[in-house]
Amino acid sequence: MFTGLIEKIGTVKNIRKAGNGIYLTISSHSILNGTQIGDSINIDGACQTVTKIEGDSFTVFTSSVTCNLTTLGNFQVNRRVNLERALSPSSRMGGHIVQGHIDGKGLINKMLRDGNGMTIEITVSEDILKYIVEKGSVAVNGISLTVVSLTDSSFNLYVIPETIQKTTLNESVTGTEVNIEVDILAKYVEKMIFKTIEVDKDKGLKKRLIEGGFM
């Protein structure tokens, strides 16, 4: 589990095909402090397992499923990526609960800088947008961010200077694809509601939820 508070930015040093997947080698010396083979590291939002450590670099195997679902399959050498190690029992729980399980990709369609930070609009599919709410949390390339507002097909964020400086968002441009992970709590709520509806289907609960604007 992660928090969405990026620790370091790493650089992709090597990409090697392996069957339907790839081996990614990423350099970032300080992220390796206390890291061992088998540990989890969040790379641009995707939880990956360390398979090799050599010098200031570590290697992970990225499966074909992850390559297709996330931006990792399109990585190129020298790309800079957001990195976060998994939580330890003594870690502070900043950000929000991030699993590193990407729900899909979004597309940056607007970036507007002001004197303090940056407004970003990201277009996502309806399957992802239904889990996003104003003032709620979302992980974009592994970064825990707060949703400012929504449209029918996108959500808006305001990124503070601290986040701009410590992540790769500063290097993004309009048209950049990003990895999106919604708040897992939204999925639990959805499952509980629909399970209740299934059990209570003859008592009109679904109708009352619709009438009350909850569905």
mmCIF file of C-alpha atoms in Angstrom:
data_model
loop_
_atom_site.group_PDB
_atom_site.id
_atom_site.type_symbol
_atom_site.label_atom_id
_atom_site.label_comp_id
_atom_site.label_asym_id
_atom_site.label_seq_id
_atom_site.Cartn_x
_atom_site.Cartn_y
_atom_site.Cartn_z
ATOM 1 C CA MET A 1 0.000 0.000 0.000
ATOM 2 C CA PHE A 2 1.121 3.555 -0.746
ATOM 3 C CA THR A 3 0.071 7.105 0.139
ATOM 4 C CA GLY A 4 0.491 8.924 -3.177
ATOM 5 C CA LEU A 5 3.196 11.163 -1.715
ATOM 6 C CA ILE A 6 6.056 10.822 -4.185
ATOM 7 C CA GLU A 7 9.462 10.212 -2.611
ATOM 8 C CA LYS A 8 11.797 10.610 -5.564
ATOM 9 C CA ILE A 9 11.922 10.934 -9.333
ATOM 10 C CA GLY A 10 13.775 8.126 -11.104
ATOM 11 C CA THR A 11 15.037 7.714 -14.664
ATOM 12 C CA VAL A 12 14.388 4.759 -16.963
ATOM 13 C CA LYS A 13 17.820 3.411 -17.884
ATOM 14 C CA ASN A 14 16.989 0.240 -19.802
ATOM 15 C CA ILE A 15 14.006 -1.562 -21.303
ATOM 16 C CA ARG A 16 14.264 -5.215 -22.274
ATOM 17 C CA LYS A 17 11.496 -7.308 -23.808
ATOM 18 C CA ALA A 18 10.733 -10.607 -22.122
ATOM 19 C CA GLY A 19 7.976 -12.661 -23.694
ATOM 20 C CA ASN A 20 4.854 -10.524 -23.670
ATOM 21 C CA GLY A 21 6.224 -8.288 -20.909
ATOM 22 C CA ILE A 22 9.260 -6.113 -20.316
ATOM 23 C CA TYR A 23 12.035 -5.633 -17.785
ATOM 24 C CA LEU A 24 12.380 -2.010 -16.720
ATOM 25 C CA THR A 25 15.586 -0.794 -15.103
ATOM 26 C CA ILE A 26 15.275 2.499 -13.241
ATOM 27 C CA SER A 27 17.977 4.529 -11.530
ATOM 28 C CA SER A 28 17.308 6.362 -8.279
ATOM 29 C CA HIS A 29 19.913 5.895 -5.577
ATOM 30 C CA SER A 30 18.042 7.169 -2.519
ATOM 31 C CA ILE A 31 14.894 5.146 -3.225
ATOM 32 C CA LEU A 32 16.968 2.004 -2.713
ATOM 33 C CA ASN A 33 17.768 2.745 0.935
ATOM 34 C CA GLY A 34 16.399 -0.264 2.795
ATOM 35 C CA THR A 35 14.940 -1.746 -0.395
ATOM 36 C CA GLN A 36 15.361 -5.460 -1.053
ATOM 37 C CA ILE A 37 14.542 -7.821 -3.903
ATOM 38 C CA GLY A 38 10.850 -8.669 -3.660
ATOM 39 C CA ASP A 39 9.850 -5.274 -2.285
ATOM 40 C CA SER A 40 7.143 -3.186 -3.958
ATOM 41 C CA ILE A 41 7.815 0.203 -5.553
ATOM 42 C CA ASN A 42 5.135 2.379 -7.107
ATOM 43 C CA ILE A 43 6.293 3.539 -10.557
ATOM 44 C CA ASP A 44 4.119 6.298 -12.027
ATOM 45 C CA GLY A 45 1.224 4.829 -10.074
ATOM 46 C CA ALA A 46 1.764 1.136 -10.861
ATOM 47 C CA CYS A 47 2.868 -1.201 -8.072
ATOM 48 C CA GLN A 48 5.840 -3.241 -9.298
ATOM 49 C CA THR A 49 8.061 -5.843 -7.632
ATOM 50 C CA VAL A 50 11.829 -5.367 -7.485
ATOM 51 C CA THR A 51 13.593 -8.308 -9.165
ATOM 52 C CA LYS A 52 17.158 -6.990 -9.179
ATOM 53 C CA ILE A 53 19.231 -4.284 -7.498
ATOM 54 C CA GLU A 54 22.531 -3.193 -8.964
ATOM 55 C CA GLY A 55 24.392 -0.018 -8.025
ATOM 56 C CA ASP A 56 21.965 2.884 -8.002
ATOM 57 C CA SER A 57 19.387 1.054 -10.143
ATOM 58 C CA PHE A 58 16.636 -1.490 -9.663
ATOM 59 C CA THR A 59 14.787 -3.710 -12.151
ATOM 60 C CA VAL A 60 11.149 -4.790 -12.260
ATOM 61 C CA PHE A 61 9.227 -7.105 -14.551
ATOM 62 C CA THR A 62 6.158 -5.481 -16.072
ATOM 63 C CA SER A 63 3.584 -7.947 -17.363
ATOM 64 C CA SER A 64 1.702 -7.603 -20.634
ATOM 65 C CA VAL A 65 -1.478 -6.795 -18.684
ATOM 66 C CA THR A 66 0.234 -3.856 -16.967
ATOM 67 C CA CYS A 67 1.856 -2.746 -20.226
ATOM 68 C CA ASN A 68 -1.548 -2.568 -21.911
ATOM 69 C CA LEU A 69 -3.477 -0.987 -19.041
ATOM 70 C CA THR A 70 -0.915 1.635 -18.033
ATOM 71 C CA THR A 71 1.637 3.954 -19.610
ATOM 72 C CA LEU A 72 4.514 1.673 -18.576
ATOM 73 C CA GLY A 73 4.289 -0.177 -21.870
ATOM 74 C CA ASN A 74 5.112 3.071 -23.691
ATOM 75 C CA PHE A 75 8.112 4.026 -21.554
ATOM 76 C CA GLN A 76 11.301 5.048 -23.324
ATOM 77 C CA VAL A 77 14.866 5.244 -22.055
ATOM 78 C CA ASN A 78 15.601 8.471 -20.114
ATOM 79 C CA ARG A 79 11.948 8.989 -19.189
ATOM 80 C CA ARG A 80 11.617 10.384 -15.668
ATOM 81 C CA VAL A 81 9.115 8.633 -13.404
ATOM 82 C CA ASN A 82 7.513 9.134 -9.996
ATOM 83 C CA LEU A 83 8.628 6.669 -7.329
ATOM 84 C CA GLU A 84 7.256 5.706 -3.928
ATOM 85 C CA ARG A 85 8.197 2.789 -1.716
ATOM 86 C CA ALA A 86 5.484 0.785 0.031
ATOM 87 C CA LEU A 87 4.336 1.980 3.444
ATOM 88 C CA SER A 88 6.063 0.696 6.557
ATOM 89 C CA PRO A 89 4.127 0.228 9.844
ATOM 90 C CA SER A 90 5.651 3.442 11.250
ATOM 91 C CA SER A 91 4.900 5.615 8.187
ATOM 92 C CA ARG A 92 2.665 8.657 8.411
ATOM 93 C CA MET A 93 -0.529 8.232 6.410
ATOM 94 C CA GLY A 94 -0.408 11.372 4.287
ATOM 95 C CA GLY A 95 -2.208 11.555 0.938
ATOM 96 C CA HIS A 96 -4.790 8.760 0.710
ATOM 97 C CA ILE A 97 -4.894 4.973 0.366
ATOM 98 C CA VAL A 98 -3.183 4.123 -2.931
ATOM 99 C CA GLN A 99 -2.863 0.476 -3.951
ATOM 100 C CA GLY A 100 -0.814 0.882 -7.098
ATOM 101 C CA HIS A 101 -3.540 -0.917 -9.076
ATOM 102 C CA ILE A 102 -4.229 1.292 -12.083
ATOM 103 C CA ASP A 103 -7.852 1.567 -13.205
ATOM 104 C CA GLY A 104 -6.998 3.006 -16.610
ATOM 105 C CA LYS A 105 -5.397 5.892 -18.452
ATOM 106 C CA GLY A 106 -6.468 9.497 -18.681
ATOM 107 C CA LEU A 107 -5.498 12.270 -21.082
ATOM 108 C CA ILE A 108 -4.373 15.728 -20.040
ATOM 109 C CA ASN A 109 -6.375 18.149 -22.176
ATOM 110 C CA LYS A 110 -5.671 21.401 -20.363
ATOM 111 C CA MET A 111 -2.861 22.851 -18.244
ATOM 112 C CA LEU A 112 -3.003 26.393 -16.915
ATOM 113 C CA ARG A 113 -0.278 27.874 -14.724
ATOM 114 C CA ASP A 114 -0.707 30.815 -12.382
ATOM 115 C CA GLY A 115 1.578 32.548 -9.914
ATOM 116 C CA ASN A 116 1.287 29.739 -7.369
ATOM 117 C CA GLY A 117 0.459 26.451 -9.001
ATOM 118 C CA MET A 118 -1.213 24.786 -11.932
ATOM 119 C CA THR A 119 -4.732 23.764 -12.956
ATOM 120 C CA ILE A 120 -4.955 20.468 -14.854
ATOM 121 C CA GLU A 121 -7.966 18.978 -16.623
ATOM 122 C CA ILE A 122 -7.879 15.244 -17.334
ATOM 123 C CA THR A 123 -10.299 13.359 -19.565
ATOM 124 C CA VAL A 124 -11.161 9.801 -18.508
ATOM 125 C CA SER A 125 -13.646 7.112 -19.461
ATOM 126 C CA GLU A 126 -17.091 6.968 -17.887
ATOM 127 C CA ASP A 127 -16.079 3.788 -16.049
ATOM 128 C CA ILE A 128 -13.426 5.768 -14.190
ATOM 129 C CA LEU A 129 -15.253 9.077 -13.842
ATOM 130 C CA LYS A 130 -18.159 7.499 -11.954
ATOM 131 C CA TYR A 131 -15.840 6.882 -8.984
ATOM 132 C CA ILE A 132 -14.509 10.462 -8.849
ATOM 133 C CA VAL A 133 -16.185 13.167 -6.771
ATOM 134 C CA GLU A 134 -15.489 16.810 -6.023
ATOM 135 C CA LYS A 135 -13.150 17.242 -3.041
ATOM 136 C CA GLY A 136 -12.382 13.535 -3.257
ATOM 137 C CA SER A 137 -8.995 11.909 -3.849
ATOM 138 C CA VAL A 138 -7.515 10.452 -7.019
ATOM 139 C CA ALA A 139 -4.030 9.181 -7.877
ATOM 140 C CA VAL A 140 -2.518 10.509 -11.118
ATOM 141 C CA ASN A 141 0.774 8.826 -12.056
ATOM 142 C CA GLY A 142 0.949 7.752 -8.430
ATOM 143 C CA ILE A 143 0.418 11.256 -7.029
ATOM 144 C CA SER A 144 -2.331 11.762 -4.460
ATOM 145 C CA LEU A 145 -4.389 14.763 -5.599
ATOM 146 C CA THR A 146 -7.677 16.407 -4.631
ATOM 147 C CA VAL A 147 -10.408 16.826 -7.232
ATOM 148 C CA VAL A 148 -11.561 20.426 -7.611
ATOM 149 C CA SER A 149 -14.436 19.980 -10.060
ATOM 150 C CA LEU A 150 -15.972 17.645 -12.638
ATOM 151 C CA THR A 151 -17.435 17.805 -16.125
ATOM 152 C CA ASP A 152 -19.318 15.095 -18.019
ATOM 153 C CA SER A 153 -16.057 13.587 -19.255
ATOM 154 C CA SER A 154 -13.218 14.983 -17.150
ATOM 155 C CA PHE A 155 -12.054 16.160 -13.753
ATOM 156 C CA ASN A 156 -10.026 19.198 -12.718
ATOM 157 C CA LEU A 157 -7.139 19.408 -10.274
ATOM 158 C CA TYR A 158 -5.152 22.229 -8.727
ATOM 159 C CA VAL A 159 -1.506 21.283 -8.168
ATOM 160 C CA ILE A 160 0.447 23.214 -5.552
ATOM 161 C CA PRO A 161 4.090 24.301 -6.104
ATOM 162 C CA GLU A 162 5.450 21.623 -3.737
ATOM 163 C CA THR A 163 3.871 18.847 -5.819
ATOM 164 C CA ILE A 164 5.002 20.432 -9.086
ATOM 165 C CA GLN A 165 8.608 20.507 -7.869
ATOM 166 C CA LYS A 166 8.717 16.979 -6.476
ATOM 167 C CA THR A 167 6.937 15.082 -9.274
ATOM 168 C CA THR A 168 6.999 14.751 -13.046
ATOM 169 C CA LEU A 169 3.758 16.709 -13.493
ATOM 170 C CA ASN A 170 5.932 19.726 -14.270
ATOM 171 C CA GLU A 171 7.137 17.874 -17.388
ATOM 172 C CA SER A 172 3.680 16.966 -18.670
ATOM 173 C CA VAL A 173 2.055 18.744 -21.606
ATOM 174 C CA THR A 174 -1.389 18.795 -23.180
ATOM 175 C CA GLY A 175 -1.987 15.391 -24.745
ATOM 176 C CA THR A 176 0.096 13.469 -22.203
ATOM 177 C CA GLU A 177 -1.352 10.125 -21.088
ATOM 178 C CA VAL A 178 -1.404 9.510 -17.341
ATOM 179 C CA ASN A 179 -2.191 6.553 -15.101
ATOM 180 C CA ILE A 180 -5.350 6.885 -13.006
ATOM 181 C CA GLU A 181 -6.252 5.043 -9.812
ATOM 182 C CA VAL A 182 -9.542 5.978 -8.179
ATOM 183 C CA ASP A 183 -10.154 5.936 -4.439
ATOM 184 C CA ILE A 184 -10.721 2.302 -3.420
ATOM 185 C CA LEU A 185 -13.329 3.451 -0.884
ATOM 186 C CA ALA A 186 -15.626 4.438 -3.761
ATOM 187 C CA LYS A 187 -15.547 0.868 -5.066
ATOM 188 C CA TYR A 188 -16.377 -0.583 -1.670
ATOM 189 C CA VAL A 189 -19.329 1.786 -1.313
ATOM 190 C CA GLU A 190 -20.582 0.846 -4.785
ATOM 191 C CA LYS A 191 -20.397 -2.861 -4.010
ATOM 192 C CA MET A 192 -22.195 -2.494 -0.694
ATOM 193 C CA ILE A 193 -24.972 -0.395 -2.231
ATOM 194 C CA PHE A 194 -25.621 -2.764 -5.127
ATOM 195 C CA LYS A 195 -25.411 -5.809 -2.868
ATOM 196 C CA THR A 196 -28.050 -4.203 -0.653
ATOM 197 C CA ILE A 197 -30.176 -3.434 -3.704
ATOM 198 C CA GLU A 198 -29.919 -7.059 -4.830
ATOM 199 C CA VAL A 199 -31.070 -8.327 -1.445
ATOM 200 C CA ASP A 200 -33.753 -5.648 -1.156
ATOM 201 C CA LYS A 201 -34.859 -5.636 -4.790
ATOM 202 C CA ASP A 202 -38.534 -6.204 -3.971
ATOM 203 C CA LYS A 203 -38.737 -3.319 -1.474
ATOM 204 C CA GLY A 204 -38.028 -0.381 -3.787
ATOM 205 C CA LEU A 205 -34.611 0.658 -2.403
ATOM 206 C CA LYS A 206 -33.144 1.290 -5.843
ATOM 207 C CA LYS A 207 -36.096 3.504 -6.739
ATOM 208 C CA ARG A 208 -35.691 5.524 -3.557
ATOM 209 C CA LEU A 209 -31.947 5.974 -4.166
ATOM 210 C CA ILE A 210 -32.618 7.230 -7.686
ATOM 211 C CA GLU A 211 -35.318 9.603 -6.489
ATOM 212 C CA GLY A 212 -32.990 10.925 -3.813
ATOM 213 C CA GLY A 213 -30.250 11.643 -6.379
ATOM 214 C CA PHE A 214 -27.806 9.028 -5.106
ATOM 215 C CA MET A 215 -27.774 7.041 -8.369
#
